[in-house]
Coordinates of C-alpha atoms in Angstrom, one line a residue:
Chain A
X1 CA -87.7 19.2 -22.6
X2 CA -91.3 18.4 -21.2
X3 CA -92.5 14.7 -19.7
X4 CA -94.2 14.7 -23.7
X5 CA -90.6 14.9 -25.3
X6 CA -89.2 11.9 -22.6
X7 CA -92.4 9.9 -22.9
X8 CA -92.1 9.7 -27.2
X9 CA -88.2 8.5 -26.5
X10 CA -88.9 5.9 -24.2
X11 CA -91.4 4.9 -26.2
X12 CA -89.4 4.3 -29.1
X13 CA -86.6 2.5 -27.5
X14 CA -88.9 -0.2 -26.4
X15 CA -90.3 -0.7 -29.5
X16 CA -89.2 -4.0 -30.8
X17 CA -87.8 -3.9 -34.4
X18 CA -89.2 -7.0 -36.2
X19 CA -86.6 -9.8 -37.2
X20 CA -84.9 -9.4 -40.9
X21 CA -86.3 -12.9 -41.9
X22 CA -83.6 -13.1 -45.2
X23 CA -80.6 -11.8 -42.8
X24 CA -81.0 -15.0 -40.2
X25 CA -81.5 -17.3 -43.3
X26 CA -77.7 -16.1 -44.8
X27 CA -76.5 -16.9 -41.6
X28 CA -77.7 -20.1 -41.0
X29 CA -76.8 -20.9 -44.5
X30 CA -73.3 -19.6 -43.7
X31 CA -73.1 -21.7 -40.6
X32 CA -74.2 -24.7 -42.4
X33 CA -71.5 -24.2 -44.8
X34 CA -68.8 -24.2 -42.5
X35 CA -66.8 -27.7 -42.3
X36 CA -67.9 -29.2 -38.4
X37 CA -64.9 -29.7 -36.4
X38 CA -63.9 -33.7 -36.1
X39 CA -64.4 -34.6 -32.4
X40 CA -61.5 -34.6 -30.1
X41 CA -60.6 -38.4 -29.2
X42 CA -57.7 -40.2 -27.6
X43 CA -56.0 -39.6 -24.6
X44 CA -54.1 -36.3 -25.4
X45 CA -57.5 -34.8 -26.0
X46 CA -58.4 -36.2 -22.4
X47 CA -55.4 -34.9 -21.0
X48 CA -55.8 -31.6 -22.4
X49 CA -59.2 -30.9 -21.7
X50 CA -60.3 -28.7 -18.9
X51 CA -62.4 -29.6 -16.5
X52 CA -63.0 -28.2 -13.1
X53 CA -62.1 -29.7 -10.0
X54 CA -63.3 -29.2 -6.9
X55 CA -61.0 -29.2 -3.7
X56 CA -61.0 -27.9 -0.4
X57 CA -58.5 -25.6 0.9
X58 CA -57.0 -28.3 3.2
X59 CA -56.5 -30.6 0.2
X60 CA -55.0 -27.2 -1.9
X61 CA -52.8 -26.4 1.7
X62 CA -51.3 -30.6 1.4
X63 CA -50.5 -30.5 -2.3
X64 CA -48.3 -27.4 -1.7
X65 CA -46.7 -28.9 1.2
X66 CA -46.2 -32.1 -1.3
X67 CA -44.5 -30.0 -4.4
X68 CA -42.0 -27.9 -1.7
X69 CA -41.0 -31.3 -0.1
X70 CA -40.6 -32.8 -3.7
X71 CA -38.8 -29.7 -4.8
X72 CA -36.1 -29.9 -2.1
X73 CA -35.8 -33.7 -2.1
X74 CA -34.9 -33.2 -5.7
X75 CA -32.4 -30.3 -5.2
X76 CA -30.2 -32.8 -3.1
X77 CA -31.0 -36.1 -5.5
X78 CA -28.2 -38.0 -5.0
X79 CA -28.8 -39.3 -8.9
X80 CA -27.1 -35.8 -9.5
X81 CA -23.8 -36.9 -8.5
X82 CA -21.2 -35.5 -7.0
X83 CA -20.6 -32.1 -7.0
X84 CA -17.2 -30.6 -8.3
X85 CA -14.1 -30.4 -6.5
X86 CA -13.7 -26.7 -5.1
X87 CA -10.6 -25.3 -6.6
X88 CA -10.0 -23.5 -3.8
X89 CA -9.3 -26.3 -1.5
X90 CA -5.9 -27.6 -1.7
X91 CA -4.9 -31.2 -0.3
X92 CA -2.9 -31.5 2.7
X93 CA -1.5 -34.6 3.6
X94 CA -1.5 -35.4 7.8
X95 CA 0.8 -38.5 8.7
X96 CA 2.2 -40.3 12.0
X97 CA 4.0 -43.0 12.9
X98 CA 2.2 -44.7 15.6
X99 CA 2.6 -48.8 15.2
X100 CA 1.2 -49.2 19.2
X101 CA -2.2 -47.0 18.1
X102 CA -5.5 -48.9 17.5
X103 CA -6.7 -45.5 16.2
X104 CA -5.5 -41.7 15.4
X105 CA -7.5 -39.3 14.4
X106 CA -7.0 -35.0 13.6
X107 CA -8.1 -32.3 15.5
X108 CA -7.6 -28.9 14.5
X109 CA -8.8 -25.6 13.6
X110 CA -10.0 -27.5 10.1
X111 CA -12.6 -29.7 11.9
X112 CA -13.9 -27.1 14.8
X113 CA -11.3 -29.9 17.2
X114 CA -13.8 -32.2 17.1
X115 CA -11.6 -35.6 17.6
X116 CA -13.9 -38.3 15.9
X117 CA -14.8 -35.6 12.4
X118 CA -11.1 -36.7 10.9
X119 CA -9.9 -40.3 11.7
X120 CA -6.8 -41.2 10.2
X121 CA -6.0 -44.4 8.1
X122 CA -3.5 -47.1 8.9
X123 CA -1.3 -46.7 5.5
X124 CA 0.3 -50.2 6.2
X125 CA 1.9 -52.6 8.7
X126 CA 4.3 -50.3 9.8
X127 CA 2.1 -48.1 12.0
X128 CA 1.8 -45.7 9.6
X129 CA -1.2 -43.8 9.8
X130 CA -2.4 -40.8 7.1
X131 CA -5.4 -38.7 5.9
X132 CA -5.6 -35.6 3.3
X133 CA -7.5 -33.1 4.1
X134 CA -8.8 -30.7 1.7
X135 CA -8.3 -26.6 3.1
X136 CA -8.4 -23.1 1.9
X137 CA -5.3 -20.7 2.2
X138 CA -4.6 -20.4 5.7
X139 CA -3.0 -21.3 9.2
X140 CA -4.4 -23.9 11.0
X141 CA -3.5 -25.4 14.3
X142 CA -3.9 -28.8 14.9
X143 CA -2.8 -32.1 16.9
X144 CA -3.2 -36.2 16.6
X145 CA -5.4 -37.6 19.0
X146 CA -4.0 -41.5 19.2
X147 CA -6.6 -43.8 21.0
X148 CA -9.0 -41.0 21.6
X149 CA -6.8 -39.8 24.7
X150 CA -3.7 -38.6 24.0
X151 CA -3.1 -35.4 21.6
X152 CA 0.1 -35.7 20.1
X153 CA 1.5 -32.9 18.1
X154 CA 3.0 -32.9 14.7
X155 CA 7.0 -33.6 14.8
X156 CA 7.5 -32.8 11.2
X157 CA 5.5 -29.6 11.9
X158 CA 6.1 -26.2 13.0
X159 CA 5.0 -25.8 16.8
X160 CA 2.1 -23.4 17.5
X161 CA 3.4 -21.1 20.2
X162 CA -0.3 -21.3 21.8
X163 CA 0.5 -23.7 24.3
X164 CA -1.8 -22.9 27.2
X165 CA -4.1 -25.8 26.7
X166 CA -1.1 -27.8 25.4
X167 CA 0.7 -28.7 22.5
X168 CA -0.1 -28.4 18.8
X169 CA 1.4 -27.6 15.9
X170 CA 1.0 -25.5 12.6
X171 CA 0.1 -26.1 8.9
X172 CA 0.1 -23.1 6.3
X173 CA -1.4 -23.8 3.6
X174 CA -1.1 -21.8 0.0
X175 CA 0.7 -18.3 0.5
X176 CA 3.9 -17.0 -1.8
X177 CA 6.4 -19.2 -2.4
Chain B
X1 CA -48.6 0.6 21.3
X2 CA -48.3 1.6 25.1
X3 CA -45.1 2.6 27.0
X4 CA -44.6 -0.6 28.9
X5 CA -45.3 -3.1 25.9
X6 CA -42.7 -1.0 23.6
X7 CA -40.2 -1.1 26.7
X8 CA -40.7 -4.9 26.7
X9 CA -40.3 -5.4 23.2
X10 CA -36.7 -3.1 23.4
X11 CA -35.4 -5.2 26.2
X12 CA -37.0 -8.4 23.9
X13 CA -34.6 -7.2 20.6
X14 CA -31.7 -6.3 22.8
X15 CA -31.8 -9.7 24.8
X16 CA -32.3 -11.3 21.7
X17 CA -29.7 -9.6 19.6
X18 CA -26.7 -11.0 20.8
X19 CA -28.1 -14.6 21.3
X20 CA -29.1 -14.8 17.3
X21 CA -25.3 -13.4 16.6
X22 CA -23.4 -16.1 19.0
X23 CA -21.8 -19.0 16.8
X24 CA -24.2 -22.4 17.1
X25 CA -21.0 -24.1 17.4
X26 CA -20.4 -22.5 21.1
X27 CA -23.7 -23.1 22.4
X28 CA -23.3 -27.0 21.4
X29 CA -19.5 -27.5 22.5
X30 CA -19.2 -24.8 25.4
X31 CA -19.5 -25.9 28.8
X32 CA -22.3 -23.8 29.8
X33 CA -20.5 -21.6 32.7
X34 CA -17.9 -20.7 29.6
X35 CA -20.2 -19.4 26.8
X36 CA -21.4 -15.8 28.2
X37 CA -17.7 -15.3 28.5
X38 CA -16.7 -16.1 25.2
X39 CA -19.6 -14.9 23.5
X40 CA -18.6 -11.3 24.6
X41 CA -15.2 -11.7 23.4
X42 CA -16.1 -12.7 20.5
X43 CA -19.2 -9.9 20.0
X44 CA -16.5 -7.1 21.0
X45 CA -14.0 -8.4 18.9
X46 CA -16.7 -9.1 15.5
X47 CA -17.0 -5.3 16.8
X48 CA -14.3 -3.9 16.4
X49 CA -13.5 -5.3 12.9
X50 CA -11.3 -8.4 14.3
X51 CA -11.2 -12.0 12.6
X52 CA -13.5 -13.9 15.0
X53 CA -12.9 -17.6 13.7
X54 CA -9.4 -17.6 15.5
X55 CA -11.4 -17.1 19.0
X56 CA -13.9 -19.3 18.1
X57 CA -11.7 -22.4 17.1
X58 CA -9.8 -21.5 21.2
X59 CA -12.6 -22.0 22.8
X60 CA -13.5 -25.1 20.7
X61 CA -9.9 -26.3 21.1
X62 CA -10.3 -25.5 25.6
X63 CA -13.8 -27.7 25.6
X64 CA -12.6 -30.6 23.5
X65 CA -9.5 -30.8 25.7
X66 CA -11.5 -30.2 28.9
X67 CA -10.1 -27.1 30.3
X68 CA -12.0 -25.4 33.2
X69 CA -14.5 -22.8 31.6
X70 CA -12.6 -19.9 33.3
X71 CA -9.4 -20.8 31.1
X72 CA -10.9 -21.0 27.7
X73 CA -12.4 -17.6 28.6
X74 CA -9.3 -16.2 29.6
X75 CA -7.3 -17.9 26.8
X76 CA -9.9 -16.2 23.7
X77 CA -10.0 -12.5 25.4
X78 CA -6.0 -12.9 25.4
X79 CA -6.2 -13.9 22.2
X80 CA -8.6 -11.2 21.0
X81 CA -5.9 -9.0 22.2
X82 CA -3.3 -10.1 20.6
X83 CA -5.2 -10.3 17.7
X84 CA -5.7 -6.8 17.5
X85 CA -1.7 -6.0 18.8
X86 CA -1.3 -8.0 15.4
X87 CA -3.5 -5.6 13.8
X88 CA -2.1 -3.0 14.4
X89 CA 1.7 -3.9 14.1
X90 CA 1.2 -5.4 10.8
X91 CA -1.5 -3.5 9.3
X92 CA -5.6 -4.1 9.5
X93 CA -5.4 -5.0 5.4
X94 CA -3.3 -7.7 6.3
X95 CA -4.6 -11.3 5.7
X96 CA -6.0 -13.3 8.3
X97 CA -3.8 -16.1 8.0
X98 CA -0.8 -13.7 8.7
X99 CA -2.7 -11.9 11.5
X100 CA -2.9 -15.0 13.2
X101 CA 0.8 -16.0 12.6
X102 CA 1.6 -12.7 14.0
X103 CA -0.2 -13.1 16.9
X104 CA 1.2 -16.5 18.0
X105 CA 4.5 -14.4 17.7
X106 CA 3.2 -12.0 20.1
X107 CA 1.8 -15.0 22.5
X108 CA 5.6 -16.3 22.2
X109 CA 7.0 -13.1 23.1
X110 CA 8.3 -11.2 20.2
X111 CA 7.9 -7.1 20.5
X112 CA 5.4 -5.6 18.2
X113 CA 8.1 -3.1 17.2
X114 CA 9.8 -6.6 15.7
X115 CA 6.6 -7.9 13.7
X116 CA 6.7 -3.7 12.1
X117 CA 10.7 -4.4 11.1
X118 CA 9.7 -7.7 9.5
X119 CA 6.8 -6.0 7.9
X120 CA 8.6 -3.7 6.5
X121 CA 11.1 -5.8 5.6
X122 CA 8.9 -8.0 3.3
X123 CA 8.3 -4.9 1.6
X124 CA 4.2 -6.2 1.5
X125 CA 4.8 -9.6 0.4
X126 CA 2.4 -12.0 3.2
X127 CA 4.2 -12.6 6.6
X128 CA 2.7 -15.5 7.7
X129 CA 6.0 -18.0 6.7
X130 CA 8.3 -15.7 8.3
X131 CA 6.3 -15.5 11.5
X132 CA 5.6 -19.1 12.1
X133 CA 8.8 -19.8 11.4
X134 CA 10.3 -17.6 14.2
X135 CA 7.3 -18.7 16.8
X136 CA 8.4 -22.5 16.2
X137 CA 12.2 -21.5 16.4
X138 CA 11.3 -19.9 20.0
X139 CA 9.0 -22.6 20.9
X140 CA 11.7 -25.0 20.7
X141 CA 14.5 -23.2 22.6
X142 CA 16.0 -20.9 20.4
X143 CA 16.2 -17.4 22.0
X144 CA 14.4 -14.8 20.9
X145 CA 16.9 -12.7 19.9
X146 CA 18.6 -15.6 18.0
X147 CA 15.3 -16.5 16.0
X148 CA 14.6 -12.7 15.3
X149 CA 18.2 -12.4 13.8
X150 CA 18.1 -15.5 11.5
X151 CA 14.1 -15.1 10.0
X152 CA 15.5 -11.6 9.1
X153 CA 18.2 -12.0 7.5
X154 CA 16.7 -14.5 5.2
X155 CA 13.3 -11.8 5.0
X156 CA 16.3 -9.2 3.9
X157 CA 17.6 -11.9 1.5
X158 CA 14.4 -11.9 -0.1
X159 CA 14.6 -15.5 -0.1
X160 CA 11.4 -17.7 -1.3
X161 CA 8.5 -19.1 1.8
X162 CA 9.9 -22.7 0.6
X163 CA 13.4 -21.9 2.2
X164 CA 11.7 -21.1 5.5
X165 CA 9.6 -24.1 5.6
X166 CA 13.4 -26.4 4.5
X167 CA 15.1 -24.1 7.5
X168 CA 12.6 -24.7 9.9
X169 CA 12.7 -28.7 8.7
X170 CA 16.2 -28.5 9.5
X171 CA 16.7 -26.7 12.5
X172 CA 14.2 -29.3 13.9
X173 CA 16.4 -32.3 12.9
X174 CA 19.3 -30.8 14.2
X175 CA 17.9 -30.1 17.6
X176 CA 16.3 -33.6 17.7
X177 CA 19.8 -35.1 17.1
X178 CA 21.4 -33.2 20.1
X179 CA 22.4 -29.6 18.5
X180 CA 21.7 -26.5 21.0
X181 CA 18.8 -24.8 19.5
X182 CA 20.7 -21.5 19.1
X183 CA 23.5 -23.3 17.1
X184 CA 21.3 -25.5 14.8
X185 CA 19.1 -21.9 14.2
X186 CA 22.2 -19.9 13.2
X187 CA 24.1 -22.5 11.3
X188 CA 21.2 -23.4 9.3
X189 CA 20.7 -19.6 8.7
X190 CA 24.3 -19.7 7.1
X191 CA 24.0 -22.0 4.8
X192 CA 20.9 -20.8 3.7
X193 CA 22.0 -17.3 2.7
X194 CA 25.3 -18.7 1.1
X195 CA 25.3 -18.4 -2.4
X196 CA 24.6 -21.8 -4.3
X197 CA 27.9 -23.2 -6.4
X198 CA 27.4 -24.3 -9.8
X199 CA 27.3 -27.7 -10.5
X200 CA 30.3 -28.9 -13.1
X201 CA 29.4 -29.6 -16.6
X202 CA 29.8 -33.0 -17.7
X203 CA 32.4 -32.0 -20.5
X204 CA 35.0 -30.4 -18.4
X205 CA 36.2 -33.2 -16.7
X206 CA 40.0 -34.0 -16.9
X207 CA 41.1 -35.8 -19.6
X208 CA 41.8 -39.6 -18.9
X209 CA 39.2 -39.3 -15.5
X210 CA 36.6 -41.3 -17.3
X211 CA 34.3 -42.0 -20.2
X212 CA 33.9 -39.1 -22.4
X213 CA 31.4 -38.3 -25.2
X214 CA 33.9 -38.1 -27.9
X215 CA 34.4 -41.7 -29.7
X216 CA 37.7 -42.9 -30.0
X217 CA 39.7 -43.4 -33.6
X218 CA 39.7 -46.9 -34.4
X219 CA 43.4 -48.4 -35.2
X220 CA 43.4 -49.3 -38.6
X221 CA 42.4 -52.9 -40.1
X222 CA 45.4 -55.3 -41.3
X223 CA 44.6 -56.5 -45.0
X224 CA 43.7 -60.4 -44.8
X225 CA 46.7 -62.1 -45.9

């Protein structure tokens, strides 16, 4: 094709086509036929219309920070209540006679032998002292500690033959019967 | 990456491996001169497929107590061991609760070749009643041989775990009120593998004895003269 052939088609793709005069009338007559919409008012409309706001990535960075803490401060509500007993864990009663003791308390394989974790209450006058502990199926060794000093094992319970730190004694719990 | 920064970061993963898998609970409780000692015990032992909450709760038992650090190390490797004498005398598929009966066992002396007759005496039923029952008979004086003999007699009687925890109840009773531990053990034993009487039925008793359920004929009424 010559520069003659691609000068005629440029030429007609930039002429301008005049405006059909009656096809903008039917659409403006259309348009002015259509029912306007009734104005959005009251305050769901203001909620629900968008706008754009303008924040800096700092501001973006503390409002994320805000949702995660609010997230995990809802996870442990306390409003939730308690959360169910686990069926697993069977109750496992601990008592001593001790009427000189101001306090008893349980250490054992249960409570990583930490002395103050399971304190024992005083069931009456008598010097009675008791606690249930929830456990899973197991063995667990275990002693009183009366008066934060003295670790006392379990007369009514099987003795734990591992002795070299001292005494203790031995709870199963679950198992056949 | 060049030679020396990849040798650093090996020594970095290796030094840090070990510290990330030791229990928070023994860096907070342990005196320090203790932990390293522990912390391999309980690394080899996680190793080689062991139960490691057993060594863990000795070492937590030695620092609440206050035992020198070189005791509560010694104390969890002999456990460890035992642990895994346990293992294999009763069978790795064994519960942990029984393992660590049957180690006590072995820390009070019983053969393993004993723990494998009681095994296979319970015909796989758990061992862990049997077990503590005959460490607590030994820890309270009854000889070895003694205890062995009565825990399996009642294993072979296929008695139920509740009649252990009632013989061991009474054996300790009976030993607090003056009986030789070897005596209270076997005569327990006894009258735990005799066979129960039955109780009499109310309607068999002898006639006259006492009140029975069958009413007595009322003498008859005189006509009112």
């Amino acid at each position: 094709m010559g520069d003659g052939c691609w000068r005629e088609i440029e030429r007609e793709l930039r002429r301008e086509e005049p405006p059909d005069e009656a096809a903008v009338e039917r659409v403006v007559a259309r348009i002015r036929r259509e029912p306007a919409a009734a104005p959005r008012a009251g305050a769901w409309a203001w909620l629900t219309r968008r706008r754009l706001v303008p924040v800096t990535p700092l501001w973006a960075l503390g409002g994320a920070a805000a949702a995660v803490l609010a997230a995990l401060f809802l996870a442990g509500a306390p409003w939730r209540g308690p959360a169910p007993p686990d069926p697993a864990l069977q109750p496992v009663q601990f008592v001593l006679v001790a009427p000189e003791a101001a306090r008893v308390s349980l250490a054992g394989d249960f409570n990583d032998w930490d002395r103050d974790a399971t304190p024992l209450r005083r069931a009456s006058g008598a010097g009675v002292w008791s606690v249930v502990v929830p456990l899973r199926s197991g063995r667990y060794r275990y002693v009183f500690v009366v008066d934060g000093t003295r670790w006392v094992p379990d007369v009514a319970a099987p003795r734990g033959p591992e002795d070299e730190f001292g005494p203790s004694s031995v709870v199963l719990v679950g198992g056949s019967t | 990456m060049s030679a020396l920064a990849g040798l650093l970061l090996s020594a970095a993963l290796l030094l840090a491996a070990p510290l990330a898998a030791q229990d928070a609970r023994l860096a907070e409780r342990l005196p320090p001169a203790a932990l390293p000692g522990v912390a391999a015990a309980v690394a080899e032992a996680r190793a080689q497929g062991l139960p490691t909450e057993p060594l863990v709760q000795r070492a937590l038992e030695g620092a609440a107590r206050g035992v020198e650090p070189e005791r509560i190390v010694a104390a969890v490797r002999e456990q460890a061991a035992q642990l895994r004498a346990a293992r294999d005398a009763i069978g790795a598929e064994a519960p942990e609760a029984d393992l660590a009966a049957a180690a006590g066992a072995l820390y009070a002396g019983v053969p393993a070749a004993e723990l494998e007759r009681l095994r296979d005496a319970r015909g796989g039923r758990p061992l862990a009643e049997p077990l503590v029952t005959l460490a607590d008979f030994i820890v309270r004086g009854v000889p070895r041989d003694v205890a062995l003999s009565v825990v399996l007699s009642l294993v072979n009687a296929r008695l139920p775990d509740r009649s252990f925890a009632a013989l061991r109840r009474s054996v300790a009773e009976d030993i607090l009120r003056g009986l030789a531990p070897a005596e209270a053990a076997s005569y327990r034993a006894r009258n735990a593998l005799l066979p129960r009487r039955p109780r009499p039925r109310i309607n068999t008793l002898p006639p006259g004895s006492g009140p029975t359920s069958v009413p007595r004929p009322m003498p008859p009424r005189r006509p009112f003269m």
